[in-house]
CSV table of C-alpha atoms and ligand atoms in Angstrom, one decimal:
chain,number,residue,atom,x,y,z
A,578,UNK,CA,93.4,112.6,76.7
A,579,UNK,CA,90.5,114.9,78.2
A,580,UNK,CA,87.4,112.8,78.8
A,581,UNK,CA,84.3,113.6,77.4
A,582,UNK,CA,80.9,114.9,79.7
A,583,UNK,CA,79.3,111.9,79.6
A,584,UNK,CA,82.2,109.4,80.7
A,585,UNK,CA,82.0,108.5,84.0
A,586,UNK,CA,84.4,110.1,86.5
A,587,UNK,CA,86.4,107.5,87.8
A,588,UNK,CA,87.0,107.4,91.6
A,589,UNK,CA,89.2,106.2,94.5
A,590,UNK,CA,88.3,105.3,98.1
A,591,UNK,CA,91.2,105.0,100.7
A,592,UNK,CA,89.7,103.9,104.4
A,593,UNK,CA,86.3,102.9,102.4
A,594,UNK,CA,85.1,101.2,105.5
A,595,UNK,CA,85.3,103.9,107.9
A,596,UNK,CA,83.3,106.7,108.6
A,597,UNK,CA,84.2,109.0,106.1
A,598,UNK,CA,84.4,106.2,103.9
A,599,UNK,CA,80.9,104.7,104.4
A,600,UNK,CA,79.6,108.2,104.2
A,601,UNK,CA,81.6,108.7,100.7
A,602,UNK,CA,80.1,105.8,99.2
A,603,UNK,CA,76.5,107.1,100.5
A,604,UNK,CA,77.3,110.1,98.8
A,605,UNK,CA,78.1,108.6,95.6
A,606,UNK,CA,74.8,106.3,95.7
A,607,UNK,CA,73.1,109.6,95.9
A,608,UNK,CA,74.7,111.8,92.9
A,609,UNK,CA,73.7,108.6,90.5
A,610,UNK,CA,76.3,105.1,91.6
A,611,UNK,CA,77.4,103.6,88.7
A,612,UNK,CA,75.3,105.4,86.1
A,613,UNK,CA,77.5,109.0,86.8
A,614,UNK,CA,81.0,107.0,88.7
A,615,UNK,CA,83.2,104.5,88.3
A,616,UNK,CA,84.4,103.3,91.6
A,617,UNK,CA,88.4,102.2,90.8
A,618,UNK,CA,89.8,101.2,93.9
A,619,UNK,CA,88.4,101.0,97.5
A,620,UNK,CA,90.4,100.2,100.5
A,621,UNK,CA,90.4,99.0,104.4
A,622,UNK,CA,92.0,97.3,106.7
A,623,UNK,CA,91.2,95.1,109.1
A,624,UNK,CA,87.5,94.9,108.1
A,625,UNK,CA,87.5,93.0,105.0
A,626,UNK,CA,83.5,91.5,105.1
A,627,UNK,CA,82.4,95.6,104.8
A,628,UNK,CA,85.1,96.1,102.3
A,629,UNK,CA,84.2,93.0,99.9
A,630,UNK,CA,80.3,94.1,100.5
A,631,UNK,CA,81.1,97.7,99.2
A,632,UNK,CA,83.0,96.3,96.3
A,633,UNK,CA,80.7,94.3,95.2
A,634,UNK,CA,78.1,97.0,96.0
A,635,UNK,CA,79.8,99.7,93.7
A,636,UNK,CA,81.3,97.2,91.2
A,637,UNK,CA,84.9,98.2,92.5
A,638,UNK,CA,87.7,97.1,89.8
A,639,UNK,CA,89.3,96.5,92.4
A,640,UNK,CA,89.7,96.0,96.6
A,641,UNK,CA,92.9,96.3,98.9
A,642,UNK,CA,92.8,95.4,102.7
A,643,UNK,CA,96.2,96.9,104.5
A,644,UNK,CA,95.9,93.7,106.5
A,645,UNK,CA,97.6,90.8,104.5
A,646,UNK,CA,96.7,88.6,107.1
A,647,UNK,CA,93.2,89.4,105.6
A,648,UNK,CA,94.0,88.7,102.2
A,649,UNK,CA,92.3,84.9,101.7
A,650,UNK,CA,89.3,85.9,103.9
A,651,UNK,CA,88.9,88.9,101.2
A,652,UNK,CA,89.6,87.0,98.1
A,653,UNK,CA,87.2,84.6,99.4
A,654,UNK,CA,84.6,87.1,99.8
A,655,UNK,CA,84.9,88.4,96.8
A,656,UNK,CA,85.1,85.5,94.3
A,657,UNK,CA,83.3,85.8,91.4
A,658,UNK,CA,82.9,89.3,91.5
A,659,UNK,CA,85.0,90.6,89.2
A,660,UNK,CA,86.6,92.7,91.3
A,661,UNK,CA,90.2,92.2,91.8
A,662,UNK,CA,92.4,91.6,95.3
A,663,UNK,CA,95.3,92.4,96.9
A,664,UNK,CA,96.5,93.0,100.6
A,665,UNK,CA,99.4,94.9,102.0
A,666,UNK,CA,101.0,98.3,102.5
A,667,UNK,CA,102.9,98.1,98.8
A,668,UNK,CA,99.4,97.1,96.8
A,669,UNK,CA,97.1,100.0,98.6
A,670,UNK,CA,100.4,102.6,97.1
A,671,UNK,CA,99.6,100.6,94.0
A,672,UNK,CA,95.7,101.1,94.1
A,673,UNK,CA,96.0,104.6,95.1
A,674,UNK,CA,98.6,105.3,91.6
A,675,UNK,CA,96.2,103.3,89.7
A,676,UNK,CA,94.6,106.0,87.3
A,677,UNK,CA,91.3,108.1,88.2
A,678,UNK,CA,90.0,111.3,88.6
A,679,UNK,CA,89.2,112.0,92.2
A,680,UNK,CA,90.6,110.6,95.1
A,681,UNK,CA,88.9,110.4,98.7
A,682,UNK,CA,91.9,110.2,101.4
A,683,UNK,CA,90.0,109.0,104.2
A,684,UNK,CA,92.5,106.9,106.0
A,685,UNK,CA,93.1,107.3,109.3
A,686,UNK,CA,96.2,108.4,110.5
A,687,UNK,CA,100.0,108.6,109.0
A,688,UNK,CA,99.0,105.6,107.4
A,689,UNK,CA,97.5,107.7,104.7
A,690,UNK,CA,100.8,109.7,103.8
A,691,UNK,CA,102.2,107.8,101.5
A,692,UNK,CA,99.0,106.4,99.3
A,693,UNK,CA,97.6,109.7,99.4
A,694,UNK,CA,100.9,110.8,98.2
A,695,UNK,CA,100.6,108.3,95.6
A,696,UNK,CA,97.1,109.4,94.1
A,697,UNK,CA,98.8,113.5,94.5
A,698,UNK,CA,101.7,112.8,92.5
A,699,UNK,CA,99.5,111.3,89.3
A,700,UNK,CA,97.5,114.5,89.5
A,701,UNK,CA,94.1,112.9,90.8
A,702,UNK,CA,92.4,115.6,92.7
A,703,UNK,CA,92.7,114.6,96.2
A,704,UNK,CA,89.9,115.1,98.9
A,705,UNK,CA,91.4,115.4,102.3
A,706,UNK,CA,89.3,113.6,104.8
A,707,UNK,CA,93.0,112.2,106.3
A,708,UNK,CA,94.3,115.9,107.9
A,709,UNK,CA,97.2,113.6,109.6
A,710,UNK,CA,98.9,113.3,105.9
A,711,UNK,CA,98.8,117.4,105.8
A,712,UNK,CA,99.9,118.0,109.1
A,713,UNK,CA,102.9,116.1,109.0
A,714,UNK,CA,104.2,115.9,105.6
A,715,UNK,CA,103.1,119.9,105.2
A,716,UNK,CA,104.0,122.3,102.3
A,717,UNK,CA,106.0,119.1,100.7
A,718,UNK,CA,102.5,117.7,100.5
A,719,UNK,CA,100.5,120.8,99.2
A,720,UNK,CA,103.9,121.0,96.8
A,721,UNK,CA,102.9,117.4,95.9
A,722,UNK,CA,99.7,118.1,94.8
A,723,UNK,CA,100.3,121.1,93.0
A,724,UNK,CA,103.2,119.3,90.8
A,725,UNK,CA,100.5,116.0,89.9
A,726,UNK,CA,98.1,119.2,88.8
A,727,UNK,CA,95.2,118.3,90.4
A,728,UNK,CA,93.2,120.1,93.3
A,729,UNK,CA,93.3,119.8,97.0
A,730,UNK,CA,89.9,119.6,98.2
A,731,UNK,CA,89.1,120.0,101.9
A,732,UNK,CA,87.0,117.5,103.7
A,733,UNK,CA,87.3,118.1,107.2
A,734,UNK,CA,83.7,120.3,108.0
A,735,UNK,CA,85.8,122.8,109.4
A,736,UNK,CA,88.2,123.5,106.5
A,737,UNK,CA,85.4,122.5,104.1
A,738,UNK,CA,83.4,125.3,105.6
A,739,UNK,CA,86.9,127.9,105.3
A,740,UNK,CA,86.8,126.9,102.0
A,741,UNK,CA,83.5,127.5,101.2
A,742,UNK,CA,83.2,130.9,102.7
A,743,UNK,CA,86.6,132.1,101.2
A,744,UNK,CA,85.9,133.9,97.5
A,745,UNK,CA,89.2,133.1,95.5
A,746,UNK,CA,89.3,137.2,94.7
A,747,UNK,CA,89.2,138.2,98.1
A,748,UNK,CA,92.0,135.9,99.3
A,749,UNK,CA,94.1,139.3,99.7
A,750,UNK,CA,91.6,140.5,102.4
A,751,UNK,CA,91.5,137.5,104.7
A,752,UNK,CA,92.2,138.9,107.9
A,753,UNK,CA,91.7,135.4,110.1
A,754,UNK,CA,90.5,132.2,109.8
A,755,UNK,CA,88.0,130.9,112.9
A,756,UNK,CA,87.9,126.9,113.7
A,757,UNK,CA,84.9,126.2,115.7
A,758,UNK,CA,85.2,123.4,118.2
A,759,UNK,CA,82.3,121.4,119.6
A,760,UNK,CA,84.3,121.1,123.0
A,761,UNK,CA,83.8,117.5,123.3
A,762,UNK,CA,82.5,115.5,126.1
A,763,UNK,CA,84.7,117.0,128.5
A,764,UNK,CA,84.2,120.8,127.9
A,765,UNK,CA,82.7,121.9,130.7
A,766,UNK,CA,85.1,118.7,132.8
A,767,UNK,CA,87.6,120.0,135.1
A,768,UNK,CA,91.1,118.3,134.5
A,769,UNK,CA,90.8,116.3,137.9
A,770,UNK,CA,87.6,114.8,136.2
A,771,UNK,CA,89.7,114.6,132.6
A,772,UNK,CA,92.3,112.6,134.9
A,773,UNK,CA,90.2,110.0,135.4
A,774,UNK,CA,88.2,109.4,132.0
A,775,UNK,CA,87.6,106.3,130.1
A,776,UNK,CA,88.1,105.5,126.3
A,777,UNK,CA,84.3,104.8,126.4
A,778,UNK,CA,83.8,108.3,128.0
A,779,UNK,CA,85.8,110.0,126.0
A,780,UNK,CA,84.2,108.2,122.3
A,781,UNK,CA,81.4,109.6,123.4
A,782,UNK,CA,81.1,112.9,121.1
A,783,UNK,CA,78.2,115.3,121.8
A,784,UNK,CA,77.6,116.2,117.9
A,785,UNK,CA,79.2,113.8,115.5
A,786,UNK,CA,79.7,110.6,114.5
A,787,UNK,CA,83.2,109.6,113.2
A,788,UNK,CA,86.0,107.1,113.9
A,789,UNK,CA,87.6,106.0,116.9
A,790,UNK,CA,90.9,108.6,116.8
A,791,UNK,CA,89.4,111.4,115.8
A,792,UNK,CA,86.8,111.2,118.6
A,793,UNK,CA,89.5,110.8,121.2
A,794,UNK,CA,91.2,114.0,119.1
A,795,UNK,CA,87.8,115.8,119.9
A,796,UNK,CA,88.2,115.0,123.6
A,797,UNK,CA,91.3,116.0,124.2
A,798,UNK,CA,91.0,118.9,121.5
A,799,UNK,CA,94.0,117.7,119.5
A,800,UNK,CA,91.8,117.1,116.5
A,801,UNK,CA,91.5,120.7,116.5
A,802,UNK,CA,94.8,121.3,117.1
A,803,UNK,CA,96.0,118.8,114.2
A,804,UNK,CA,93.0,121.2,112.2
A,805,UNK,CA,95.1,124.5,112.9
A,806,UNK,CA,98.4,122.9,111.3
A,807,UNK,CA,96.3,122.0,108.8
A,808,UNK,CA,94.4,125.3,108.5
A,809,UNK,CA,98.1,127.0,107.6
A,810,UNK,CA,98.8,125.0,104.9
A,811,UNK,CA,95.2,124.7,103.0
A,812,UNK,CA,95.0,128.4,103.3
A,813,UNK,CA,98.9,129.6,103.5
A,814,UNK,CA,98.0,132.3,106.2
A,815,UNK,CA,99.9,132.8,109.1
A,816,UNK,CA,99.9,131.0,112.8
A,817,UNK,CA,98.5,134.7,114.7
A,818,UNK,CA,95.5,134.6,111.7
A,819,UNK,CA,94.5,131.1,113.2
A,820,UNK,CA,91.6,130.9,115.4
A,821,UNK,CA,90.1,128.5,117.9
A,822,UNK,CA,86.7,129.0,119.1
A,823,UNK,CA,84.6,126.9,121.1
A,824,UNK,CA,80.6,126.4,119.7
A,825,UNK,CA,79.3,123.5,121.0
A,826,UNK,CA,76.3,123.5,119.0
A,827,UNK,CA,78.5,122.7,116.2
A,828,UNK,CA,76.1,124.1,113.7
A,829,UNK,CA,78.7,127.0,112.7
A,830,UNK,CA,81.1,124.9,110.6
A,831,UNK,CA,83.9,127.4,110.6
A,832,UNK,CA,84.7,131.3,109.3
A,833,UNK,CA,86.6,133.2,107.5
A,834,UNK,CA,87.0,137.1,108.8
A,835,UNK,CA,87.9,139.7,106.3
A,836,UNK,CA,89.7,142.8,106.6
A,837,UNK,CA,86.4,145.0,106.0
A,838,UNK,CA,85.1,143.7,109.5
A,839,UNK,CA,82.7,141.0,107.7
A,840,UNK,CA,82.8,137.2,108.7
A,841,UNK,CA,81.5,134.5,106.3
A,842,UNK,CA,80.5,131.2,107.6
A,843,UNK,CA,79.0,127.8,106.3
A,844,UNK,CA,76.7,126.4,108.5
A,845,UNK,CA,74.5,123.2,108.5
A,846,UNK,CA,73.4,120.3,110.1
A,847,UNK,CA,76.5,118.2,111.6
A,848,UNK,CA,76.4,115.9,108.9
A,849,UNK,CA,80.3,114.8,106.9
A,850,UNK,CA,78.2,114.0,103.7
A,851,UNK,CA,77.5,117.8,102.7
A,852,UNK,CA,81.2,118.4,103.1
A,853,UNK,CA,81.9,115.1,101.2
A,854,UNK,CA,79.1,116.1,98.6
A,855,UNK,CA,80.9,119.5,97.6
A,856,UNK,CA,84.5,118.0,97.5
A,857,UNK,CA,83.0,115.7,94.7
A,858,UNK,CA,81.4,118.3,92.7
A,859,UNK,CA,83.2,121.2,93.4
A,860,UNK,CA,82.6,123.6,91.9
A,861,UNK,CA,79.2,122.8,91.7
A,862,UNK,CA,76.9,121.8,94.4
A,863,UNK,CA,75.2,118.5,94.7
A,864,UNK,CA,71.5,117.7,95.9
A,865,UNK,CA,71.9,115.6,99.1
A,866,UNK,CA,69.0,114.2,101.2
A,867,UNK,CA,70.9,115.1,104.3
A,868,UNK,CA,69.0,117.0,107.3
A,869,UNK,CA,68.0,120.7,106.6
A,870,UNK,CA,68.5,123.0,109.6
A,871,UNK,CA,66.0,124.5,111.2
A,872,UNK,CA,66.2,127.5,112.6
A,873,UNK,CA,63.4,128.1,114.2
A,874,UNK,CA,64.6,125.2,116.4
A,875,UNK,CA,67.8,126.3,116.7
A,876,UNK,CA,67.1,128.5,120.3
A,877,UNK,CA,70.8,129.9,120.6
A,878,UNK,CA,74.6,129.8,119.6
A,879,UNK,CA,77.0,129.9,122.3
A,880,UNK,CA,80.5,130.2,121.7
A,881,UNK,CA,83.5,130.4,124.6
A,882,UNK,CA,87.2,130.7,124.3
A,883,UNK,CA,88.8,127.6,124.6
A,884,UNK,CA,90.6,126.8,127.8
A,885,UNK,CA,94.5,126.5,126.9
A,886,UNK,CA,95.1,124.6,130.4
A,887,UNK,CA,92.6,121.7,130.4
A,888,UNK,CA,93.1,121.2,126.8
A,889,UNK,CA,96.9,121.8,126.3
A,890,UNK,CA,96.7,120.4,122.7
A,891,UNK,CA,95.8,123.9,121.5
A,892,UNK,CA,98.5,125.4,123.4
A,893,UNK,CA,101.0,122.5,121.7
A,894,UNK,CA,99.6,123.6,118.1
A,895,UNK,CA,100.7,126.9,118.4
A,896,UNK,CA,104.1,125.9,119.8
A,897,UNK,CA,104.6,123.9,117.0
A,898,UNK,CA,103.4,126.4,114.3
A,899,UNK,CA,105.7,128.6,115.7
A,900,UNK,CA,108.8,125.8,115.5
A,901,UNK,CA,107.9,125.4,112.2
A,902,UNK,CA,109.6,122.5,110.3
A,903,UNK,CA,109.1,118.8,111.4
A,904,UNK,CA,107.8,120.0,114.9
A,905,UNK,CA,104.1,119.5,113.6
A,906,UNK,CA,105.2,116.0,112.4
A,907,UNK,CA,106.1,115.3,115.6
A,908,UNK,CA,103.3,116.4,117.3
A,909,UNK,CA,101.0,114.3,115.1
A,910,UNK,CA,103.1,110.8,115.0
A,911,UNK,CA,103.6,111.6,119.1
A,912,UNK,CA,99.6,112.2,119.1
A,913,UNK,CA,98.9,109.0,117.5
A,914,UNK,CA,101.0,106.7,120.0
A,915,UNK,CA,99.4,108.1,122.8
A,916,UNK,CA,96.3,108.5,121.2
A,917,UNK,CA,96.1,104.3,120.7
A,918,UNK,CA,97.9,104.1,124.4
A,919,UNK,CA,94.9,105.7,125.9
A,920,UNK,CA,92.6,103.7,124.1
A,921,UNK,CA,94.3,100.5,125.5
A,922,UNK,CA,93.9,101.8,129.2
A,923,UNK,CA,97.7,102.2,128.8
A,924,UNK,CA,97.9,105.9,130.4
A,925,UNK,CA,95.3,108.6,131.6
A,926,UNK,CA,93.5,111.0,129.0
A,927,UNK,CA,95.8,114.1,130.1
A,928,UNK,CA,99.7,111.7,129.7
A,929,UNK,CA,98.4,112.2,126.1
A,930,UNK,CA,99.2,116.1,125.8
A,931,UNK,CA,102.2,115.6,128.5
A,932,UNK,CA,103.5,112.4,126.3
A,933,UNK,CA,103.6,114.9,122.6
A,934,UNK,CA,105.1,117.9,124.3
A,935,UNK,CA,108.0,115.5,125.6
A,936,UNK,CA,108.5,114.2,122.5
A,937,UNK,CA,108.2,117.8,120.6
A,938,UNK,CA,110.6,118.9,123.5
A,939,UNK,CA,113.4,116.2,122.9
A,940,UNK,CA,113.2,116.6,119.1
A,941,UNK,CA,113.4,120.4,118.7
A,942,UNK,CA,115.8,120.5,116.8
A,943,UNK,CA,114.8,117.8,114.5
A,944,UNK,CA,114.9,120.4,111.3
A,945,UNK,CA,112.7,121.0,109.0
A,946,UNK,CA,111.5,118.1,105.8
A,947,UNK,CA,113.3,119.0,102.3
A,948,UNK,CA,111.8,115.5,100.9
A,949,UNK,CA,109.5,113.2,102.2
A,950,UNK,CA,112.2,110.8,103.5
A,951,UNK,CA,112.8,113.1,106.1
A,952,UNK,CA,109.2,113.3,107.1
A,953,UNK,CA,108.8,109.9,107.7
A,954,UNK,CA,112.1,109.7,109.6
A,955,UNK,CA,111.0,112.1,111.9
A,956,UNK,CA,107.3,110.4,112.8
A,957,UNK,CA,109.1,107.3,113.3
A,958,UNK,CA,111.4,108.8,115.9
A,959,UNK,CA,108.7,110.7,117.7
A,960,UNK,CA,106.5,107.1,117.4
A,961,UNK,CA,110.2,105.5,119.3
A,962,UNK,CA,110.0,108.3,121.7
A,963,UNK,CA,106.5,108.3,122.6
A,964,UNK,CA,106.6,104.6,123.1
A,965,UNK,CA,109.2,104.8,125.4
A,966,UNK,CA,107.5,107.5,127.5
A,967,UNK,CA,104.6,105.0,127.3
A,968,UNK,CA,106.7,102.3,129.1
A,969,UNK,CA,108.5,104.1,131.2
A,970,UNK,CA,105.0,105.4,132.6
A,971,UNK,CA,103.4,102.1,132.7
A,972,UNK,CA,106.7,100.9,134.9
A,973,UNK,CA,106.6,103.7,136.9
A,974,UNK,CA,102.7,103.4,137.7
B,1640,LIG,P1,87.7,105.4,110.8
B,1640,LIG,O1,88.6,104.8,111.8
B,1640,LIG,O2,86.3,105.3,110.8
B,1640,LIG,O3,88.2,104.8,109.3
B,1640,LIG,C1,89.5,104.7,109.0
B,1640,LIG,C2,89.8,104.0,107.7
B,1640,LIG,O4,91.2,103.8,107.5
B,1640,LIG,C3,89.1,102.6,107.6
B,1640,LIG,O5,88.8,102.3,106.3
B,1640,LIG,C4,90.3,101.7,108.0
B,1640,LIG,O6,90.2,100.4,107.4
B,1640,LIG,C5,91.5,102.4,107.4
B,1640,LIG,N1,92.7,102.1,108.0
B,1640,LIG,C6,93.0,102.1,109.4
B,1640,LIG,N2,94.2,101.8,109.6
B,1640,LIG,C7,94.8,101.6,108.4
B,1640,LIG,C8,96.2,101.3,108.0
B,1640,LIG,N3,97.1,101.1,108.9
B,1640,LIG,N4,96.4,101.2,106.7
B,1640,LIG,C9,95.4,101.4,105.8
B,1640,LIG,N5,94.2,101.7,106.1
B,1640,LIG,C10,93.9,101.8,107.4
B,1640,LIG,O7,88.2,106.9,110.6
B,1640,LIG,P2,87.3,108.2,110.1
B,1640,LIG,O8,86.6,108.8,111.2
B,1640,LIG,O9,86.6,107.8,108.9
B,1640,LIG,O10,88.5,109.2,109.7
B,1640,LIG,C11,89.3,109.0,108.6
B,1640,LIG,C12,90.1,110.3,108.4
B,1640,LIG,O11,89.2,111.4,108.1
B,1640,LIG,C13,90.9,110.7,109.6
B,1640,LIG,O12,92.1,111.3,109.2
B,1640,LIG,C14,90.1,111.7,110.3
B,1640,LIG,O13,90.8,112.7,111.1
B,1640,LIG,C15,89.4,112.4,109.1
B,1640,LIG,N6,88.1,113.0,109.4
B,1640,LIG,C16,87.1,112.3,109.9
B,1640,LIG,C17,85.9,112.9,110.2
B,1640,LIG,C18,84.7,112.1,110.6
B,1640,LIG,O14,83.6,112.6,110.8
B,1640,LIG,N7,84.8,110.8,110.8
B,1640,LIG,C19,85.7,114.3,110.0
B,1640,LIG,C20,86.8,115.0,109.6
B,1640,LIG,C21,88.0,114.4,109.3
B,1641,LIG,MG1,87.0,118.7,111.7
């Protein structure tokens, strides 16, 4: 049944509680709250107090912590509310199926795959905060989406800026697609400095704000390297139409050059909500109170080519675009370990990149994914193997 203009459009939240997710609610406190949405489901994980505070805030029908260790402590929180409980890895599949019309995917990690997968296959139009789901599940993903019928909707700044800048007419005349990268707190680090680095250090992000893993990703430049995988399939263009460079103003969002010479780019204050804003309301744009640039402030734009050597993720990228199949998979479930390793004080900031190209290395010729099974096969075989590299290390050390 087509809903009418003035019912509310009926949303999902998955990862409300973290950055993106925060931000997502902000955003829907600004286009009207409950007057133009009706929040459906919002989840989390292990922080349920936010999580029963935002559904009580947006009148949720309903709030799922991944944790069920955490399920009482929710329920408690949220008694008398109205808004319904549940905990586990089975009930946030189940919120994510449960009908609306717009999905934010804004867990972290492959964590996401499968409720995202969920909320695809119903036909809710998904916006992709979580790039993980995308880079490892790939065109079976994209495939997903296409067969619910509803519209995959970039989040990340960088594709939301590609997006943006691409006109649907001109797709035949996109020559290449340019990521910018901020650089990180290391950019300018050699790698006997990025030896020794600290979680703390490396949290640290010049530009943005965001969540723990994607602020390592930004140190070690594997967030950008996840973005090219997932650059290829938002935009089917090929790996050599792919580039990476390095703007660490991060006020360029990302381009799109076309085969007449002329490059369109989004640019704006580094600020997830604008990017949030438009996947909401696409096509139309929304009216956010977010910072304006100013450009008379804005003294220059740099930009360098990034440095393939001290930031080997870019390098692994490529070698696993050109693989093809279950090799970005890989990459991303092998990231992840390493990723959370490093966090722990496990292993150094460069055993990351050394720990995925082992693991891409001894799985080369894990195949490509003809259903999702196989997809979440290989990611927990690259997760054995990376673990195992992890302790061996540790022993070793
Ligand atoms: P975050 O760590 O701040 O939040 C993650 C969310 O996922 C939280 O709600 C958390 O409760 C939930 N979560 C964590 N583990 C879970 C699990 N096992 N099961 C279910 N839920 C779980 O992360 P974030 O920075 O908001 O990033 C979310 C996603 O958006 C990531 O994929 C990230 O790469 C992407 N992204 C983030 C930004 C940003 O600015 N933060 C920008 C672009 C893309
Ligand atoms: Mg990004």
């Amino acid at each position: 049944m087509a809903r009418g203009e003035s019912e509310r459009r009926r949303l999902t939240i998955l990862g409300a509680t973290g950055s993106i997710g925060t931000s997502t609610l902000d955003v829907i406190d600004q286009l009207g709250g409950r007057e133009s949405f009706e929040v459906v489901a919002v989840t989390g994980n292990g922080n349920v107090e936010l999580l029963a505070e935002q559904a009580r805030a947006c009148g949720a029908r309903i709030a799922v912590t991944a944790d069920e260790s955490r399920y009482a402590e929710l329920k408690q929180a949220l008694s008398g509310s109205g808004t319904a409980v549940a905990a586990g890895r089975e009930a946030l599949i189940e919120a994510a199926a449960m009908e609306s019309d717009w999905v934010m995917a804004a867990i972290v990690g492959t964590a996401g795959l499968a409720p995202t997968l969920a909320a695809a296959e119903r036909g809710a139009d998904i916006a992709l905060a979580n790039k993980e789901c995308l880079v490892s599940a790939g065109s079976l993903f994209v495939d997903a989406v296409a067969q619910g019928g509803g519209r995959l909707i970039p989040v990340d700044s960088e594709h939301s800026a590609i997006f943006q800048s691409l006109e649907d007419d001109q797709r035949h005349a996109v020559e290449r697609i340019v990521l910018t990268a901020s650089g990180g707190p290391f950019r300018t680090s050699t790698r006997e400095q990025m030896a020794g680095v600290t979680a703390a250090a490396a949290r640290a992000h010049p530009n943005w704000s965001m969540g723990l893993k994607i602020s390592i990703g930004s140190a070690s430049m594997f967030n950008k390297a996840l973005e090219m995988v997932e650059a290829k399939h938002l935009f089917d263009v090929r790996p050599d139409q792919i580039e990476v460079v390095v703007h660490p103003q991060s006020v360029i969002h990302s381009m799109v050059g076309y085969t007449d010479g002329s490059v369109i780019a989004q640019l704006g204050c580094p600020d997830m909500r604008t990017a949030i804003g438009y996947a909401l309301t696409y096509p139309k744009r929304p009216s956010l109170n977010v910072e304006r640039l100013d450009f008379t402030r804005l003294s220059r734009l740099d930009f360098e080519a990034p440095d393939e050597d001290r930031f080997p993720a870019l390098r692994l990228a490529r070698v696993a675009l050109e693989r093809g199949g279950l090799q970005a998979a890989v990459m991303n479930a092998a990231e992840e370990v390493a990723c959370y390793a490093f966090v722990d004080g496990r292993i150094g900031f460069l055993d990351m990149a050394e720990i995925a190209e082992e693991v891409m290395d001894g799985m080369i010729g894990c195949g490509s994914a003809t259903k999702m099974a196989h997809v979440f096969e290989a990611d927990a075989e690259a997760r054995r193997m990376a673990r195992e590299i992890i302790s061996k290390k540790e022993m070793a050390a």
